[in-house]
PDB file of C-alpha atoms and ligand atoms in Angstrom:
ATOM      1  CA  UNK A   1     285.256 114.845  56.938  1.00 44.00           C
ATOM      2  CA  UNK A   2     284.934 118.345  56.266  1.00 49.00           C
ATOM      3  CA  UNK A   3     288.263 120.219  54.571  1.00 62.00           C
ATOM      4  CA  UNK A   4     289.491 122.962  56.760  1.00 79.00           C
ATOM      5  CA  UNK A   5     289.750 125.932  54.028  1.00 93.00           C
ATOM      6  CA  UNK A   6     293.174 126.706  52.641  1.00 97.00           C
ATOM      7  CA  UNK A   7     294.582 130.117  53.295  1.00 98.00           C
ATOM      8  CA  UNK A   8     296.818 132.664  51.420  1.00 98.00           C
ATOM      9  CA  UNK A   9     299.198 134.968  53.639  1.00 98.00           C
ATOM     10  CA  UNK A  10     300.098 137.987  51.655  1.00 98.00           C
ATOM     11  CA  UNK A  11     302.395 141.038  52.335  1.00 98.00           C
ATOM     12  CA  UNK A  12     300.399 143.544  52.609  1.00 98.00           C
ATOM     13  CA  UNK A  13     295.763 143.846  52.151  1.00 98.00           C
ATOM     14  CA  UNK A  14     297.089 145.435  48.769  1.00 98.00           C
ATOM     15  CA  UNK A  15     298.895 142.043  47.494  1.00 98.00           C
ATOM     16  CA  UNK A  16     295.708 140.194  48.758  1.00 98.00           C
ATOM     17  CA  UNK A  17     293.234 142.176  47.366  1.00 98.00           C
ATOM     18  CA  UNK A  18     295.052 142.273  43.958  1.00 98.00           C
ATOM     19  CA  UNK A  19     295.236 138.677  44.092  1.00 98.00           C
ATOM     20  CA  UNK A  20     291.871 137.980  44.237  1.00 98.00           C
ATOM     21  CA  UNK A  21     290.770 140.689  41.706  1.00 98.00           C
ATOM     22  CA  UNK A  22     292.938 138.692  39.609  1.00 98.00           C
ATOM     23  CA  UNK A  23     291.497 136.194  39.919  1.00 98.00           C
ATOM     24  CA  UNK A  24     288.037 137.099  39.715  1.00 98.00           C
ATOM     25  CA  UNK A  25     289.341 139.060  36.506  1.00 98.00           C
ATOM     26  CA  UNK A  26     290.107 135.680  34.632  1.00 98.00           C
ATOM     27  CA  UNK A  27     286.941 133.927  35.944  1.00 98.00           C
ATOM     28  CA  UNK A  28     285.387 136.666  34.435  1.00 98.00           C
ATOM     29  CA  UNK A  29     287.248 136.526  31.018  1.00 98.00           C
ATOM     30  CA  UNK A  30     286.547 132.677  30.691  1.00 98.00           C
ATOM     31  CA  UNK A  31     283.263 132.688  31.277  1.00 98.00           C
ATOM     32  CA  UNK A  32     283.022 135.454  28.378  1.00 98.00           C
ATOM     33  CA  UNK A  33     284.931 133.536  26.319  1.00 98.00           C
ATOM     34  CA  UNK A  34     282.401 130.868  26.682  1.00 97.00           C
ATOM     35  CA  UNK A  35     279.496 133.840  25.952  1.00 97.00           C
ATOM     36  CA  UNK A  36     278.322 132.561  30.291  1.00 97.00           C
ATOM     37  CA  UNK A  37     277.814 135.770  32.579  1.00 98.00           C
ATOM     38  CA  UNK A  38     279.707 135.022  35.615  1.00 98.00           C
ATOM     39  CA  UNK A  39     277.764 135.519  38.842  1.00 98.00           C
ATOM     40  CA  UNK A  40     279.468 137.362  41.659  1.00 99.00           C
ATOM     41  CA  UNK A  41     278.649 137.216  45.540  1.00 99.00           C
ATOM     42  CA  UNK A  42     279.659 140.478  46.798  1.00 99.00           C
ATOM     43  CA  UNK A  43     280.257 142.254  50.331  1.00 98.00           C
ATOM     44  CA  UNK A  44     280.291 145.281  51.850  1.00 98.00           C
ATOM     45  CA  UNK A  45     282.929 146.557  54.640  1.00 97.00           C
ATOM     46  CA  UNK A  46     286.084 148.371  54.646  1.00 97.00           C
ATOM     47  CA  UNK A  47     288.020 144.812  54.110  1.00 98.00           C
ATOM     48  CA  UNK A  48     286.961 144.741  50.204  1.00 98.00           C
ATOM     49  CA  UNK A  49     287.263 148.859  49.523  1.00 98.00           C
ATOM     50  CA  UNK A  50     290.980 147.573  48.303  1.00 98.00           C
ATOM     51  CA  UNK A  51     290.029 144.706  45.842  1.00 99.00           C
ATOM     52  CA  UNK A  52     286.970 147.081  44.167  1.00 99.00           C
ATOM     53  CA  UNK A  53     289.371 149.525  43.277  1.00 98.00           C
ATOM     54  CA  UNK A  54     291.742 146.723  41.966  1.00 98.00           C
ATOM     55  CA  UNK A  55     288.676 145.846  39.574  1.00 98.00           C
ATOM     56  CA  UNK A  56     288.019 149.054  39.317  1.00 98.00           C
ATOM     57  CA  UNK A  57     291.483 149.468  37.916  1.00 98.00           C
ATOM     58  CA  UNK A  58     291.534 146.439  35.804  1.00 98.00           C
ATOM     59  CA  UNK A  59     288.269 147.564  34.053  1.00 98.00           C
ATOM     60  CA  UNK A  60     290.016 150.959  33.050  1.00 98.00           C
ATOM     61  CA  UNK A  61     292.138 148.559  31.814  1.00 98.00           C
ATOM     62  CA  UNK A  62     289.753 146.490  29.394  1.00 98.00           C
ATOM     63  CA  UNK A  63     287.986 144.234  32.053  1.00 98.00           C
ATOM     64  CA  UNK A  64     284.216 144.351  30.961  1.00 98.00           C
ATOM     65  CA  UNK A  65     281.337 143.847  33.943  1.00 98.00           C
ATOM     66  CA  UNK A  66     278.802 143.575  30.823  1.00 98.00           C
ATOM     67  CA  UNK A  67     278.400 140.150  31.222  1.00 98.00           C
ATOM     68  CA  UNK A  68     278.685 139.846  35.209  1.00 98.00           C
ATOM     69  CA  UNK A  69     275.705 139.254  37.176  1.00 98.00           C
ATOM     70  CA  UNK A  70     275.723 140.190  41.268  1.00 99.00           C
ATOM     71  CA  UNK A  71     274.306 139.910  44.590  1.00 99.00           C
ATOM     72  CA  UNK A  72     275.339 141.471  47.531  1.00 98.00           C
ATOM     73  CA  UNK A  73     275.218 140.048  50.932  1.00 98.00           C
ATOM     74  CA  UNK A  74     273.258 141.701  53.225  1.00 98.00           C
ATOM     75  CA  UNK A  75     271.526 145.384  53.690  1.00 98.00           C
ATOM     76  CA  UNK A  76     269.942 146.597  56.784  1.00 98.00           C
ATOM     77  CA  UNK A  77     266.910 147.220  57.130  1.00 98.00           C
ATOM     78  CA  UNK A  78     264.751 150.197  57.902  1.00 97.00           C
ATOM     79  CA  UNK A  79     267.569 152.412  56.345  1.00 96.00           C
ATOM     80  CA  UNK A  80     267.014 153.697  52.538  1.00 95.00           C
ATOM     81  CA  UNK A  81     269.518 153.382  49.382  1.00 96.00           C
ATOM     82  CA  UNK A  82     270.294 156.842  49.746  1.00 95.00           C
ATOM     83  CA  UNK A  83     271.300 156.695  53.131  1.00 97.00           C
ATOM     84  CA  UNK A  84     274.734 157.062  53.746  1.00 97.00           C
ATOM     85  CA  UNK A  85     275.620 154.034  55.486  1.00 97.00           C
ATOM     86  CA  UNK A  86     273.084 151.603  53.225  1.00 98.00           C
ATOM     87  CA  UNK A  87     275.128 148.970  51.528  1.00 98.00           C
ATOM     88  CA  UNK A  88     273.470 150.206  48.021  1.00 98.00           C
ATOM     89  CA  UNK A  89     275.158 153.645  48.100  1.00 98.00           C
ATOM     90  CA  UNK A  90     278.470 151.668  48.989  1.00 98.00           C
ATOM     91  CA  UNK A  91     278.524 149.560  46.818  1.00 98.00           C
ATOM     92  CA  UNK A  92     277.939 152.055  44.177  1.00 98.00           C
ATOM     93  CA  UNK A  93     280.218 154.618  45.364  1.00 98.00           C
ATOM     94  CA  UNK A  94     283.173 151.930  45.790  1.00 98.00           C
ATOM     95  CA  UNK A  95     282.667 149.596  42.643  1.00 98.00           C
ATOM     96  CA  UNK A  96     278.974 149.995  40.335  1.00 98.00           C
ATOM     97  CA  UNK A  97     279.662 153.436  39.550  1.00 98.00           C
ATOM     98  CA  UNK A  98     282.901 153.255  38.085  1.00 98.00           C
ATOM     99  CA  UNK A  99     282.284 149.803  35.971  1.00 98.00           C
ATOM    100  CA  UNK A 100     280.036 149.074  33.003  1.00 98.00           C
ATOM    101  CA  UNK A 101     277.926 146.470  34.774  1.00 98.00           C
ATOM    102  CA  UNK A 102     274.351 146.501  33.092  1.00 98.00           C
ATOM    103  CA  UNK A 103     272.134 147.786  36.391  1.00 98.00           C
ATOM    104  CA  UNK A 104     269.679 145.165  35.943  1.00 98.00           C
ATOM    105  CA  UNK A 105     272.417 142.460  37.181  1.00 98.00           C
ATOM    106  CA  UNK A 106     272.982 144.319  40.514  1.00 98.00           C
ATOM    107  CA  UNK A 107     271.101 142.854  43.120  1.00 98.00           C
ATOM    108  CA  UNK A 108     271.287 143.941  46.879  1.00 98.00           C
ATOM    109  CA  UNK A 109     268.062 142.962  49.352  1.00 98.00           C
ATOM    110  CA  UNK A 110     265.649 145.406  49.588  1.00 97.00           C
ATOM    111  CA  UNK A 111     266.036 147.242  53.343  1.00 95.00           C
ATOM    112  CA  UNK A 112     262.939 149.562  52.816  1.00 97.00           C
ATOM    113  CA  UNK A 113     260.253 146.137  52.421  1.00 96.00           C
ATOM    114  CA  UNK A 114     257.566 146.089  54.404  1.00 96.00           C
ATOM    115  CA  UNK A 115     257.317 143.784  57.247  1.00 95.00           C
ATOM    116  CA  UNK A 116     254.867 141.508  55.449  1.00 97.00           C
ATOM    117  CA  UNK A 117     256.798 141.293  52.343  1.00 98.00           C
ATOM    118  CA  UNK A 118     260.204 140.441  53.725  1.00 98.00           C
ATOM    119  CA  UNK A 119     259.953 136.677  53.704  1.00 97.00           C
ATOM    120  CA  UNK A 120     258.538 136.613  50.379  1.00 98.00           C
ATOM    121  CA  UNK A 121     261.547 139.688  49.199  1.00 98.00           C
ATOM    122  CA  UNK A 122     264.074 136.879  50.624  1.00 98.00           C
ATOM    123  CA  UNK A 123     262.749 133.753  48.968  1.00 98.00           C
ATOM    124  CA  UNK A 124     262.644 136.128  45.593  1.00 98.00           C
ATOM    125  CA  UNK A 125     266.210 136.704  45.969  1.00 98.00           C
ATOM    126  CA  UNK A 126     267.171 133.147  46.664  1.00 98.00           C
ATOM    127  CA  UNK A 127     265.398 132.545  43.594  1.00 98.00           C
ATOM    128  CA  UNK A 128     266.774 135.134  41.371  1.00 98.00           C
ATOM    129  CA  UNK A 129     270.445 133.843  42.775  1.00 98.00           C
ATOM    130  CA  UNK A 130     269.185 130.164  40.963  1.00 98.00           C
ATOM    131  CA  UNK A 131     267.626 131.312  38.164  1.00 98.00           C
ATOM    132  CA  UNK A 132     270.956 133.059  37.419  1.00 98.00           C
ATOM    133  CA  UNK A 133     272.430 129.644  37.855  1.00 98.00           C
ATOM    134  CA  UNK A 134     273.928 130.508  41.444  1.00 98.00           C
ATOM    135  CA  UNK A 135     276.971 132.318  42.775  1.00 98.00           C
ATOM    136  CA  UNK A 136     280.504 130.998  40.612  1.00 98.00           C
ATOM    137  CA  UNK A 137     282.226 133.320  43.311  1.00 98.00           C
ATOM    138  CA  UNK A 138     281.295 134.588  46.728  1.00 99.00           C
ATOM    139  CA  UNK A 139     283.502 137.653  47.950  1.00 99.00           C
ATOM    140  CA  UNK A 140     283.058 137.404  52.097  1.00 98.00           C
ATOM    141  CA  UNK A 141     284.762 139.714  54.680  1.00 98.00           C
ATOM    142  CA  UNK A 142     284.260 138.202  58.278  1.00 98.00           C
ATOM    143  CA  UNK A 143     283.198 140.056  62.024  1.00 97.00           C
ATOM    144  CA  UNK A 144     285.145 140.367  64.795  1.00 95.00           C
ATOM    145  CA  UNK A 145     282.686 137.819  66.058  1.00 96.00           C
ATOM    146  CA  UNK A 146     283.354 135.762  63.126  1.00 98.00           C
ATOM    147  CA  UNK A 147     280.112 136.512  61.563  1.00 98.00           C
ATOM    148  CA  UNK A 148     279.733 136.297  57.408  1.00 98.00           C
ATOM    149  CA  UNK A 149     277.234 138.257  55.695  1.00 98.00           C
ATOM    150  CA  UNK A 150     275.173 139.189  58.759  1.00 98.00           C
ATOM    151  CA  UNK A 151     274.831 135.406  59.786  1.00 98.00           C
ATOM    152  CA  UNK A 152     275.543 136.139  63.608  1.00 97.00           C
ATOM    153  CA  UNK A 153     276.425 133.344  66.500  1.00 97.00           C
ATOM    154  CA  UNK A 154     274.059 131.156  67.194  1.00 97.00           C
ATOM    155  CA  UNK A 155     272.485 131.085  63.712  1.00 98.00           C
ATOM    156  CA  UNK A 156     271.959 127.605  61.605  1.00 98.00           C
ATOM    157  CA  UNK A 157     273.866 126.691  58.855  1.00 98.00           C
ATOM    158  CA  UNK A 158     270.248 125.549  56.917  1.00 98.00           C
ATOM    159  CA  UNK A 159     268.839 128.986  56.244  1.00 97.00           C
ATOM    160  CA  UNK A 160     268.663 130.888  53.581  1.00 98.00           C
ATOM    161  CA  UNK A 161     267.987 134.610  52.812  1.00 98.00           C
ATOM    162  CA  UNK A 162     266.294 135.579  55.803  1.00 98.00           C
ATOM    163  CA  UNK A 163     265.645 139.142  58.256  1.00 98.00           C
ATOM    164  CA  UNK A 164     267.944 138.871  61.617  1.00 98.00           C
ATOM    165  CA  UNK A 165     268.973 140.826  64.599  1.00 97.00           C
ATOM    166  CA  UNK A 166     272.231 142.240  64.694  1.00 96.00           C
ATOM    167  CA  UNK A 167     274.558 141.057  67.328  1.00 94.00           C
ATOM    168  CA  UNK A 168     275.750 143.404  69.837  1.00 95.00           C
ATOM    169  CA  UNK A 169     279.976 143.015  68.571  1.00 93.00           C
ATOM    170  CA  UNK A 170     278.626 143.859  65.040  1.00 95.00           C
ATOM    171  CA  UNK A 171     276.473 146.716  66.060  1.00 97.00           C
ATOM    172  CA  UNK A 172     279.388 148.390  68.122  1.00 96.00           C
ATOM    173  CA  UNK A 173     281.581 147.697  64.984  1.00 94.00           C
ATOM    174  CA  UNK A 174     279.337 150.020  62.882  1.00 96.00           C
ATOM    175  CA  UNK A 175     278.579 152.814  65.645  1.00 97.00           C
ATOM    176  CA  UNK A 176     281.119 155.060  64.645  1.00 97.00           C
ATOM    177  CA  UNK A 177     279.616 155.239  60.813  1.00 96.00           C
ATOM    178  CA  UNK A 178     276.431 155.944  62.296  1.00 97.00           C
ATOM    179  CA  UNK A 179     277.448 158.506  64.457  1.00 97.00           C
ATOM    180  CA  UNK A 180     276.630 156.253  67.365  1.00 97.00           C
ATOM    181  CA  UNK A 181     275.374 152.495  68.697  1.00 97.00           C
ATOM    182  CA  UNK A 182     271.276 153.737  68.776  1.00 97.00           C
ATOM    183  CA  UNK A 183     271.409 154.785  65.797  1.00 96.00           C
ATOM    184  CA  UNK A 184     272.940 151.807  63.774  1.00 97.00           C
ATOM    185  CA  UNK A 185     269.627 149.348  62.665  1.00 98.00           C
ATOM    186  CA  UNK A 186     268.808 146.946  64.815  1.00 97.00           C
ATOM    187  CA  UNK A 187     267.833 144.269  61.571  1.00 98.00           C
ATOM    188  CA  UNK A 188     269.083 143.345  58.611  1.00 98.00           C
ATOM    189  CA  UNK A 189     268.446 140.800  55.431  1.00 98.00           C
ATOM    190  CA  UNK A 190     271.227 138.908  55.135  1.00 98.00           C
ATOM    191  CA  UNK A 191     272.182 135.827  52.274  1.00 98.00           C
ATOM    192  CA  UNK A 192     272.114 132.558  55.142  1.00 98.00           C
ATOM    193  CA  UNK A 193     274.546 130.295  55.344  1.00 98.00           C
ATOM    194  CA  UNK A 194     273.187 127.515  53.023  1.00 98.00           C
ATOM    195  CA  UNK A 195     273.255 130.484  50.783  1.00 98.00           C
ATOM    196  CA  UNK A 196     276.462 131.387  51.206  1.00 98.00           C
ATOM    197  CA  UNK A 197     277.623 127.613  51.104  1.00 98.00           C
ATOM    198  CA  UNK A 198     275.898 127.390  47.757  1.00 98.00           C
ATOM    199  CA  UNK A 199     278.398 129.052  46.049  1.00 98.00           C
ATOM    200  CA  UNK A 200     280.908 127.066  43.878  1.00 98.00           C
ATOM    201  CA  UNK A 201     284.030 129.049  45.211  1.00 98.00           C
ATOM    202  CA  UNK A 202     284.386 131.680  48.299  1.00 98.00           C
ATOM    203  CA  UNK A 203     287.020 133.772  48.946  1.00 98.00           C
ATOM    204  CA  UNK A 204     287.212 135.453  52.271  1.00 98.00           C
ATOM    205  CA  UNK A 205     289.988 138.399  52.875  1.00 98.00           C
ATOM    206  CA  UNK A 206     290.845 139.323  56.341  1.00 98.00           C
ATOM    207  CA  UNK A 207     293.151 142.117  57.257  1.00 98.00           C
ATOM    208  CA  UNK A 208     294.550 143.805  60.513  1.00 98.00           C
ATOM    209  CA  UNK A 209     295.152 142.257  63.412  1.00 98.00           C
ATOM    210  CA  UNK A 210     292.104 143.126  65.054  1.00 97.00           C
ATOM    211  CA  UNK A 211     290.798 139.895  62.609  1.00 98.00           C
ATOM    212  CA  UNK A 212     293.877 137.288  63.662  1.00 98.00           C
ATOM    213  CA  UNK A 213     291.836 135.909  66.468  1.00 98.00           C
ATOM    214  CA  UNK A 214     288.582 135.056  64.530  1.00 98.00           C
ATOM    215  CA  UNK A 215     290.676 133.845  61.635  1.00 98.00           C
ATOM    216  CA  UNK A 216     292.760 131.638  63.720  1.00 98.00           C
ATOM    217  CA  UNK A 217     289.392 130.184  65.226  1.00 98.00           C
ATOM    218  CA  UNK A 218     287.318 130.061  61.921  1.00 98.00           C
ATOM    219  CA  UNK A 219     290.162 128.333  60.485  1.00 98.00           C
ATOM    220  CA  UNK A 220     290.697 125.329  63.650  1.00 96.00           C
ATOM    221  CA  UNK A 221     288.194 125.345  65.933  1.00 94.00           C
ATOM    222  CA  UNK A 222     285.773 122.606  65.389  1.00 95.00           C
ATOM    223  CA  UNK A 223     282.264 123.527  63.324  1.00 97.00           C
ATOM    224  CA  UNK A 224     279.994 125.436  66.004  1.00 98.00           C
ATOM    225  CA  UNK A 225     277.524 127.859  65.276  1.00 98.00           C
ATOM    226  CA  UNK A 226     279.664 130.631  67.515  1.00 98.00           C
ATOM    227  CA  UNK A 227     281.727 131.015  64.858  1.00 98.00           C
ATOM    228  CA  UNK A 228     279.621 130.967  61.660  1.00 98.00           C
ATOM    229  CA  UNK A 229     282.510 131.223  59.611  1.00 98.00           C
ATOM    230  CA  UNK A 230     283.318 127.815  61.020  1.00 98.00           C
ATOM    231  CA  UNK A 231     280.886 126.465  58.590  1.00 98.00           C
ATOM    232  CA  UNK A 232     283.101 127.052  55.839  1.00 98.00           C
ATOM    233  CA  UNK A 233     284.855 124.254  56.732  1.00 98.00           C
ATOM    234  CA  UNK A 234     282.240 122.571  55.051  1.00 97.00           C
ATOM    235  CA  UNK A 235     282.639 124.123  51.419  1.00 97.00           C
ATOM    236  CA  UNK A 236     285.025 122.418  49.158  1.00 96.00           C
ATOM    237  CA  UNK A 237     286.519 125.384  47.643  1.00 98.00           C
ATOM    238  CA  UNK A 238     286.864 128.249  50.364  1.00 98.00           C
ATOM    239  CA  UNK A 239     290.423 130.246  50.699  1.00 98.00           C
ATOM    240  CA  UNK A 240     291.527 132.646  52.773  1.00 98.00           C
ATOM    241  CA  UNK A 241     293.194 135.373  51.699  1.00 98.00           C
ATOM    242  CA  UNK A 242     294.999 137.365  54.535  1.00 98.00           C
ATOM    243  CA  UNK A 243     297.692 139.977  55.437  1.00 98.00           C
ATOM    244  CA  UNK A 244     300.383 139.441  57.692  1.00 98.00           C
ATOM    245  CA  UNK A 245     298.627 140.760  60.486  1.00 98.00           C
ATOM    246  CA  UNK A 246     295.110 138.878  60.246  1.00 98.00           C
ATOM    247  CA  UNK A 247     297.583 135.663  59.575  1.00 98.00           C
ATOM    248  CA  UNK A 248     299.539 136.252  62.633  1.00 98.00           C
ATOM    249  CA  UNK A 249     297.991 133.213  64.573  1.00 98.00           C
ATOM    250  CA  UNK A 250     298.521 130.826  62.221  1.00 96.00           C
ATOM    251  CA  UNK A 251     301.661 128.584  61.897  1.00 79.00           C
TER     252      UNK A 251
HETATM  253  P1  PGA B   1     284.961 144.986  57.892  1.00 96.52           P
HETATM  254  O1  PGA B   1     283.672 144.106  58.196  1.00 96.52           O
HETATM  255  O2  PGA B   1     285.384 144.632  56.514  1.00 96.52           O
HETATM  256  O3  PGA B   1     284.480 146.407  57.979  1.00 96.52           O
HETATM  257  O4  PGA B   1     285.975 144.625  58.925  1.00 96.52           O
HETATM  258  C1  PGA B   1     283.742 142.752  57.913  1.00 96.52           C
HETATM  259  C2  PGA B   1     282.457 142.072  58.306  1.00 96.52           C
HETATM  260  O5  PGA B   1     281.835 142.480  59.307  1.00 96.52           O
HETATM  261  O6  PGA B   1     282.069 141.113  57.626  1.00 96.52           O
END
């Protein structure tokens, strides 16, 4: 029987995000303290802005990335790192930048490889996630249309790092960063869900109550490939961690 995910309702995105970077702080400090990198799943959006500058904060503090090892979710494609919107310059603006994480541990797919190469750029990254010795802790936000990563409805739970269309929802979502809907990218490479599922522990945060809907449904509705966030009710170590507002729906 798969285990519905637990779920945390905080006071405020702040309490939540501080939670988790607290606990992603001490995974980090006992894996050092067994000389292991830890291996971090990471995500891009305005839900984790909060928890980078937690770690952000923490590492001003004494928390050390030298021994951290990550991969990001998803980039889109046909955009290049310097671009504005591509998930490489946020996640350097909003976390890499400000940490002492050795470059050659950040990992974010490619969105400038060729047509031909992007199968064999995906099944690289899948294996550079195992020879790493997979994900200890996946950081997910989740779409309106309860999409993780860019794993849109409809899409299987057995793939892996693959190219995909972006769904309509999500491309209307990231219009106004792009200074309209034509001119967000149609494709992106996303982590799959097997991928995603592979991780030993996930934590997704939700805030706002434009999110209570899709939280309520990823968190009770039945497994369907609608709602790929359903399929986390297949992991044995997923929680949610939430605001008031993105909680709202639940009892
Ligand atoms: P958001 O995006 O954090 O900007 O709401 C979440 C997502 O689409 O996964």
């Amino acid at each position: 029987m798969p285990e519905v995910p637990s779920y945390r309702i905080f006071a405020s995105s702040q309490s939540a995000s501080k939670a988790l970077a607290e606990d992603i702080s001490q995974l980090i400090r006992s894996r050092d303290s067994e000389e292991r990198t830890t291996v971090l799943g990471l995500a891009t959006g305005n839900t984790p802005v909060q928890l980078y500058k937690e770690l952000i904060r923490m590492h001003r503090d004494g928390l050390s990335f030298r021994n951290v090892v990550t991969f990001n979710l998803d980039e889109y494609i046909g955009i290049d790192r310097e671009h504005p919107e591509s998930y490489w310059q946020f996640m350097h603006s909003h976390l890499f930048n400000h940490i002492d994480i050795n470059p050659e541990n950040i990992h974010i797919p490619e969105g400038m490889v060729a047509a031909d190469n992007i199968e064999s750029h995906c099944s690289a990254y899948e294996n550079q996630i195992e020879e790493a010795g997979g994900i200890d802790l996946q950081v997910l936000g989740i779409g309106r249309n309860g999409h993780i990563g860019f794993n849109e409805p409809g899409v299987s739970p057995d793939v892996a790092t693959h190219a995909t269309e972006l769904n309509q929802v999500t491309i209307n979502d990231a219009a106004e960063a792009f200074g309209g809907a034509a001119d967000v990218p149609q494709r992106a490479i996303t982590m799959g869900v097997k991928t995603i599922l592979g991780a030993q522990r996930i934590a997704l945060l939700a805030f706002g109550s434009s999110k209570a809907d899709i939280v309520e449904r990823a968190l009770t509705s039945g497994i369907t490939s609608e709602v790929p966030a359903t399929y986390l009710q297949s992991h044995n170590d997923t929680t949610f961690f939430l605001d008031q507002d993105a909680g709202k729906r639940l009892s």
